[in-house]
């Protein structure tokens, strides 16, 4: 996967001090890395996923709480948010990270696949923003980070995945415009080839092709996306909203 990056950077230990941050799909992959990075920076982290054992282990590691949260369920969103507010009194950051990838093409016309991906990747992000928006509006501050993809910046074969990730990018801008007056920021992050199971499941041949097409000549550690997410969650990005930040080693440049 090319030369590895030096991710042992100086951590601003108080960058997210006193902030309560909820991350979806945080039992593994990028979400788990972001849970660790947020805790290192002083945040109280609410780890959520549908993988209970792995999610509980990450929560224990970061000294946070675990909640089962299937992002497609507005009922589960409601009850988790109620618990977060009852326990912590606020919600400063939300990372809508949970997502799935499946191969498909328009020639397959696979409606079930299209619905499944739309439910999780698109409707899940909508649900999360809707659940957080009122809490953040009422407290007059908040940051929502939606994880899209380079597939939300251009076309590629996987039509359902591409559609869902473009939708995330569009919803981000719409929500950012509506919530800006309440000091609630909403941004999207667009990763390229990131070293998690989602990438590994593509197989060596596809990964090699993807890395070969990446001008930096390598894939990235989850923490390299996490660093950008931490910036967007922090007050250092106080005037950044409605933005899309690509983290892809110039893949789509
Ligand atoms: P990952 O390792 O597969 O992690 C995704 C997590 O989301 C898993 O724990 C997964 O659980 C969980 N999840 C799936 N469906 C869910 C649901 N309905 N409710 C709650 N959680 C659910 O993948 P990742 O690379 O960390 O992906 C994180 C985000 O980055 C995704 O939105 C993905 O589309 C995006 N992304 C990834 C890459 C990449 O190269 N890795 C590139 C661009 C964008 P299960 O194991 O049960 O599915």
GROMACS .gro file of C-alpha atoms and ligand atoms in nm:
model
  301
    1UNK     CA    1   0.000   0.000   0.000
    2UNK     CA    2   0.297   0.231  -0.057
    3UNK     CA    3   0.515   0.413   0.193
    4UNK     CA    4   0.345   0.462   0.524
    5UNK     CA    5   0.283   0.805   0.671
    6UNK     CA    6   0.429   0.937   0.992
    7UNK     CA    7   0.113   0.988   1.194
    8UNK     CA    8   0.297   1.029   1.527
    9UNK     CA    9   0.232   1.398   1.533
   10UNK     CA   10   0.208   1.636   1.821
   11UNK     CA   11  -0.141   1.597   1.968
   12UNK     CA   12  -0.312   1.909   2.096
   13UNK     CA   13  -0.434   1.743   2.413
   14UNK     CA   14  -0.693   2.009   2.492
   15UNK     CA   15  -0.820   2.066   2.136
   16UNK     CA   16  -1.159   1.911   2.220
   17UNK     CA   17  -1.162   1.965   2.597
   18UNK     CA   18  -1.509   1.966   2.756
   19UNK     CA   19  -1.673   1.864   2.429
   20UNK     CA   20  -1.918   1.576   2.409
   21UNK     CA   21  -1.883   1.397   2.076
   22UNK     CA   22  -2.090   1.115   1.930
   23UNK     CA   23  -1.946   0.900   1.651
   24UNK     CA   24  -2.145   0.646   1.448
   25UNK     CA   25  -1.993   0.325   1.315
   26UNK     CA   26  -1.719   0.365   1.575
   27UNK     CA   27  -1.662  -0.002   1.663
   28UNK     CA   28  -1.388  -0.031   1.403
   29UNK     CA   29  -1.218   0.141   1.112
   30UNK     CA   30  -1.215   0.519   1.085
   31UNK     CA   31  -1.485   0.566   1.350
   32UNK     CA   32  -1.281   0.376   1.612
   33UNK     CA   33  -0.968   0.575   1.522
   34UNK     CA   34  -1.164   0.899   1.557
   35UNK     CA   35  -1.300   0.790   1.896
   36UNK     CA   36  -0.940   0.740   2.017
   37UNK     CA   37  -0.821   1.068   1.868
   38UNK     CA   38  -1.112   1.266   2.018
   39UNK     CA   39  -1.049   1.114   2.363
   40UNK     CA   40  -0.677   1.196   2.336
   41UNK     CA   41  -0.779   1.556   2.271
   42UNK     CA   42  -0.991   1.576   2.584
   43UNK     CA   43  -1.341   1.497   2.454
   44UNK     CA   44  -1.602   1.281   2.620
   45UNK     CA   45  -1.679   1.027   2.349
   46UNK     CA   46  -2.003   0.844   2.284
   47UNK     CA   47  -1.918   0.539   2.074
   48UNK     CA   48  -2.206   0.397   1.869
   49UNK     CA   49  -2.237   0.109   1.624
   50UNK     CA   50  -2.431  -0.210   1.555
   51UNK     CA   51  -2.128  -0.424   1.653
   52UNK     CA   52  -2.188  -0.432   2.027
   53UNK     CA   53  -1.882  -0.624   2.150
   54UNK     CA   54  -1.630  -0.429   1.943
   55UNK     CA   55  -1.810  -0.100   2.020
   56UNK     CA   56  -1.811  -0.169   2.394
   57UNK     CA   57  -1.438  -0.246   2.380
   58UNK     CA   58  -1.360   0.084   2.201
   59UNK     CA   59  -1.576   0.278   2.451
   60UNK     CA   60  -1.392   0.115   2.742
   61UNK     CA   61  -1.057   0.197   2.585
   62UNK     CA   62  -1.143   0.567   2.543
   63UNK     CA   63  -1.322   0.600   2.877
   64UNK     CA   64  -1.652   0.673   2.703
   65UNK     CA   65  -1.999   0.526   2.676
   66UNK     CA   66  -2.121   0.272   2.421
   67UNK     CA   67  -2.469   0.285   2.271
   68UNK     CA   68  -2.610   0.049   2.014
   69UNK     CA   69  -2.727   0.274   1.732
   70UNK     CA   70  -2.843   0.149   1.395
   71UNK     CA   71  -2.828   0.476   1.202
   72UNK     CA   72  -3.131   0.379   0.992
   73UNK     CA   73  -3.357   0.382   1.300
   74UNK     CA   74  -3.496   0.725   1.393
   75UNK     CA   75  -3.629   0.565   1.716
   76UNK     CA   76  -3.280   0.454   1.821
   77UNK     CA   77  -3.142   0.799   1.735
   78UNK     CA   78  -3.405   0.956   1.959
   79UNK     CA   79  -3.336   0.734   2.256
   80UNK     CA   80  -2.956   0.765   2.227
   81UNK     CA   81  -2.979   1.145   2.203
   82UNK     CA   82  -3.211   1.158   2.505
   83UNK     CA   83  -2.960   0.955   2.703
   84UNK     CA   84  -2.664   1.169   2.591
   85UNK     CA   85  -2.841   1.491   2.691
   86UNK     CA   86  -2.961   1.338   3.021
   87UNK     CA   87  -2.607   1.220   3.102
   88UNK     CA   88  -2.391   1.504   2.971
   89UNK     CA   89  -2.632   1.793   2.930
   90UNK     CA   90  -2.511   1.870   2.579
   91UNK     CA   91  -2.383   1.744   2.243
   92UNK     CA   92  -2.100   1.941   2.085
   93UNK     CA   93  -2.000   1.719   1.797
   94UNK     CA   94  -2.152   1.450   1.577
   95UNK     CA   95  -1.955   1.243   1.327
   96UNK     CA   96  -2.186   1.066   1.083
   97UNK     CA   97  -1.930   0.804   0.990
   98UNK     CA   98  -2.122   0.474   0.960
   99UNK     CA   99  -2.139   0.347   0.605
  100UNK     CA  100  -2.124   0.040   0.386
  101UNK     CA  101  -1.989  -0.032   0.040
  102UNK     CA  102  -2.124  -0.287  -0.208
  103UNK     CA  103  -2.023  -0.338  -0.571
  104UNK     CA  104  -2.300  -0.275  -0.821
  105UNK     CA  105  -2.354  -0.117  -1.158
  106UNK     CA  106  -2.647   0.044  -1.334
  107UNK     CA  107  -2.649  -0.266  -1.559
  108UNK     CA  108  -2.736  -0.482  -1.254
  109UNK     CA  109  -3.042  -0.270  -1.173
  110UNK     CA  110  -3.020  -0.413  -0.820
  111UNK     CA  111  -3.297  -0.233  -0.636
  112UNK     CA  112  -3.243  -0.411  -0.302
  113UNK     CA  113  -2.879  -0.310  -0.298
  114UNK     CA  114  -2.967   0.048  -0.390
  115UNK     CA  115  -3.221   0.069  -0.107
  116UNK     CA  116  -2.987  -0.086   0.151
  117UNK     CA  117  -2.700   0.152   0.072
  118UNK     CA  118  -2.935   0.450   0.057
  119UNK     CA  119  -3.088   0.355   0.395
  120UNK     CA  120  -2.752   0.338   0.574
  121UNK     CA  121  -2.530   0.588   0.392
  122UNK     CA  122  -2.786   0.857   0.309
  123UNK     CA  123  -3.090   0.820   0.535
  124UNK     CA  124  -2.857   0.738   0.828
  125UNK     CA  125  -2.679   1.073   0.786
  126UNK     CA  126  -3.010   1.258   0.748
  127UNK     CA  127  -3.136   1.091   1.069
  128UNK     CA  128  -2.821   1.188   1.258
  129UNK     CA  129  -2.832   1.552   1.148
  130UNK     CA  130  -3.205   1.574   1.229
  131UNK     CA  131  -3.147   1.424   1.576
  132UNK     CA  132  -2.857   1.658   1.658
  133UNK     CA  133  -2.982   1.980   1.499
  134UNK     CA  134  -3.231   2.083   1.771
  135UNK     CA  135  -2.992   2.009   2.057
  136UNK     CA  136  -2.714   2.210   1.891
  137UNK     CA  137  -2.949   2.491   1.788
  138UNK     CA  138  -3.075   2.528   2.145
  139UNK     CA  139  -2.724   2.540   2.290
  140UNK     CA  140  -2.614   2.785   2.020
  141UNK     CA  141  -2.315   2.578   1.908
  142UNK     CA  142  -2.220   2.250   1.747
  143UNK     CA  143  -2.026   2.081   1.472
  144UNK     CA  144  -2.152   1.801   1.249
  145UNK     CA  145  -1.905   1.614   1.030
  146UNK     CA  146  -2.047   1.392   0.758
  147UNK     CA  147  -1.820   1.128   0.610
  148UNK     CA  148  -1.875   1.111   0.235
  149UNK     CA  149  -1.606   0.982  -0.004
  150UNK     CA  150  -1.421   1.071  -0.320
  151UNK     CA  151  -1.718   0.881  -0.467
  152UNK     CA  152  -1.922   1.186  -0.365
  153UNK     CA  153  -1.702   1.408  -0.582
  154UNK     CA  154  -1.705   1.217  -0.912
  155UNK     CA  155  -1.865   0.915  -1.075
  156UNK     CA  156  -1.748   0.557  -1.047
  157UNK     CA  157  -1.900   0.215  -1.113
  158UNK     CA  158  -2.073   0.152  -0.778
  159UNK     CA  159  -2.388   0.349  -0.858
  160UNK     CA  160  -2.570   0.315  -0.524
  161UNK     CA  161  -2.261   0.405  -0.323
  162UNK     CA  162  -2.186   0.702  -0.548
  163UNK     CA  163  -2.547   0.824  -0.524
  164UNK     CA  164  -2.541   0.800  -0.144
  165UNK     CA  165  -2.211   0.983  -0.110
  166UNK     CA  166  -2.319   1.266  -0.345
  167UNK     CA  167  -2.635   1.291  -0.135
  168UNK     CA  168  -2.426   1.329   0.181
  169UNK     CA  169  -2.231   1.610   0.018
  170UNK     CA  170  -2.552   1.785  -0.091
  171UNK     CA  171  -2.733   1.743   0.242
  172UNK     CA  172  -2.426   1.881   0.419
  173UNK     CA  173  -2.447   2.207   0.226
  174UNK     CA  174  -2.822   2.234   0.277
  175UNK     CA  175  -2.795   2.175   0.653
  176UNK     CA  176  -2.497   2.411   0.679
  177UNK     CA  177  -2.697   2.693   0.519
  178UNK     CA  178  -2.995   2.634   0.749
  179UNK     CA  179  -2.799   2.596   1.074
  180UNK     CA  180  -2.530   2.863   1.029
  181UNK     CA  181  -2.738   3.132   1.203
  182UNK     CA  182  -2.741   2.913   1.516
  183UNK     CA  183  -2.361   2.872   1.512
  184UNK     CA  184  -2.400   2.508   1.415
  185UNK     CA  185  -2.147   2.405   1.150
  186UNK     CA  186  -2.185   2.118   0.905
  187UNK     CA  187  -1.905   1.993   0.681
  188UNK     CA  188  -1.829   1.688   0.470
  189UNK     CA  189  -1.506   1.488   0.450
  190UNK     CA  190  -1.417   1.287   0.138
  191UNK     CA  191  -1.165   1.010   0.198
  192UNK     CA  192  -0.979   0.825  -0.078
  193UNK     CA  193  -0.815   0.486  -0.008
  194UNK     CA  194  -0.814   0.442   0.369
  195UNK     CA  195  -0.670   0.133   0.541
  196UNK     CA  196  -0.980  -0.024   0.701
  197UNK     CA  197  -1.177  -0.343   0.635
  198UNK     CA  198  -1.386  -0.154   0.379
  199UNK     CA  199  -1.072  -0.110   0.166
  200UNK     CA  200  -0.920  -0.452   0.247
  201UNK     CA  201  -1.244  -0.623   0.137
  202UNK     CA  202  -1.189  -0.488  -0.216
  203UNK     CA  203  -0.897  -0.731  -0.263
  204UNK     CA  204  -0.533  -0.680  -0.353
  205UNK     CA  205  -0.582  -0.620  -0.723
  206UNK     CA  206  -0.832  -0.336  -0.675
  207UNK     CA  207  -0.631  -0.184  -0.391
  208UNK     CA  208  -0.316  -0.187  -0.604
  209UNK     CA  209  -0.506  -0.017  -0.886
  210UNK     CA  210  -0.644   0.247  -0.650
  211UNK     CA  211  -0.307   0.315  -0.490
  212UNK     CA  212  -0.147   0.322  -0.836
  213UNK     CA  213  -0.393   0.595  -0.938
  214UNK     CA  214  -0.317   0.797  -0.624
  215UNK     CA  215  -0.047   1.058  -0.695
  216UNK     CA  216   0.091   1.024  -0.340
  217UNK     CA  217   0.148   0.658  -0.423
  218UNK     CA  218  -0.002   0.519  -0.104
  219UNK     CA  219  -0.320   0.460   0.090
  220UNK     CA  220  -0.378   0.640   0.421
  221UNK     CA  221  -0.408   0.546   0.785
  222UNK     CA  222  -0.756   0.609   0.936
  223UNK     CA  223  -0.594   0.868   1.166
  224UNK     CA  224  -0.507   1.083   0.865
  225UNK     CA  225  -0.879   1.128   0.801
  226UNK     CA  226  -0.932   1.157   1.177
  227UNK     CA  227  -0.697   1.455   1.201
  228UNK     CA  228  -0.918   1.647   0.959
  229UNK     CA  229  -1.232   1.539   1.145
  230UNK     CA  230  -1.075   1.658   1.476
  231UNK     CA  231  -1.007   1.998   1.319
  232UNK     CA  232  -1.368   2.026   1.202
  233UNK     CA  233  -1.500   1.926   1.546
  234UNK     CA  234  -1.276   2.179   1.719
  235UNK     CA  235  -1.315   2.555   1.758
  236UNK     CA  236  -1.011   2.596   1.529
  237UNK     CA  237  -1.255   2.559   1.239
  238UNK     CA  238  -1.501   2.816   1.378
  239UNK     CA  239  -1.570   2.979   1.038
  240UNK     CA  240  -1.563   2.660   0.832
  241UNK     CA  241  -1.909   2.539   0.737
  242UNK     CA  242  -2.067   2.398   0.424
  243UNK     CA  243  -1.720   2.290   0.316
  244UNK     CA  244  -1.602   1.966   0.158
  245UNK     CA  245  -1.253   1.848   0.248
  246UNK     CA  246  -1.095   1.582   0.031
  247UNK     CA  247  -0.842   1.352   0.203
  248UNK     CA  248  -0.715   1.139  -0.085
  249UNK     CA  249  -0.347   1.196  -0.167
  250UNK     CA  250  -0.460   1.387  -0.481
  251UNK     CA  251  -0.650   1.086  -0.623
  252UNK     CA  252  -0.920   1.304  -0.779
  253UNK     CA  253  -0.707   1.612  -0.833
  254LIG     P1  254  -1.559   0.004   0.816
  254LIG     O1  255  -1.430  -0.037   0.880
  254LIG     O2  256  -1.638  -0.095   0.739
  254LIG     O3  257  -1.648   0.070   0.934
  254LIG     C1  258  -1.781   0.109   0.914
  254LIG     C2  259  -1.857   0.084   1.042
  254LIG     O4  260  -1.995   0.126   1.025
  254LIG     C3  261  -1.862  -0.064   1.081
  254LIG     O5  262  -1.837  -0.084   1.217
  254LIG     C4  263  -2.002  -0.103   1.040
  254LIG     O6  264  -2.055  -0.216   1.107
  254LIG     C5  265  -2.078   0.023   1.079
  254LIG     N1  266  -2.214   0.021   1.026
  254LIG     C6  267  -2.262  -0.037   0.913
  254LIG     N2  268  -2.395  -0.024   0.904
  254LIG     C7  269  -2.435   0.045   1.015
  254LIG     C8  270  -2.561   0.089   1.063
  254LIG     N3  271  -2.675   0.065   0.996
  254LIG     N4  272  -2.564   0.158   1.179
  254LIG     C9  273  -2.451   0.181   1.249
  254LIG     N5  274  -2.329   0.140   1.210
  254LIG    C10  275  -2.321   0.073   1.093
  254LIG     O7  276  -1.533   0.123   0.714
  254LIG     P2  277  -1.456   0.263   0.728
  254LIG     O8  278  -1.355   0.269   0.622
  254LIG     O9  279  -1.417   0.291   0.867
  254LIG    O10  280  -1.576   0.359   0.683
  254LIG    C11  281  -1.612   0.477   0.753
  254LIG    C12  282  -1.676   0.573   0.654
  254LIG    O11  283  -1.578   0.616   0.559
  254LIG    C13  284  -1.791   0.515   0.572
  254LIG    O12  285  -1.896   0.609   0.562
  254LIG    C14  286  -1.729   0.490   0.436
  254LIG    O13  287  -1.825   0.492   0.332
  254LIG    C15  288  -1.630   0.604   0.427
  254LIG     N6  289  -1.519   0.584   0.334
  254LIG    C16  290  -1.431   0.482   0.350
  254LIG    C17  291  -1.323   0.470   0.261
  254LIG    C18  292  -1.217   0.364   0.275
  254LIG    O14  293  -1.132   0.350   0.187
  254LIG     N7  294  -1.210   0.289   0.381
  254LIG    C19  295  -1.310   0.559   0.154
  254LIG    C20  296  -1.404   0.661   0.140
  254LIG    C21  297  -1.508   0.674   0.231
  254LIG     P3  298  -2.070  -0.356   1.021
  254LIG    O15  299  -1.939  -0.421   1.028
  254LIG    O16  300  -2.179  -0.430   1.094
  254LIG    O17  301  -2.110  -0.322   0.881
   0.00000   0.00000   0.00000
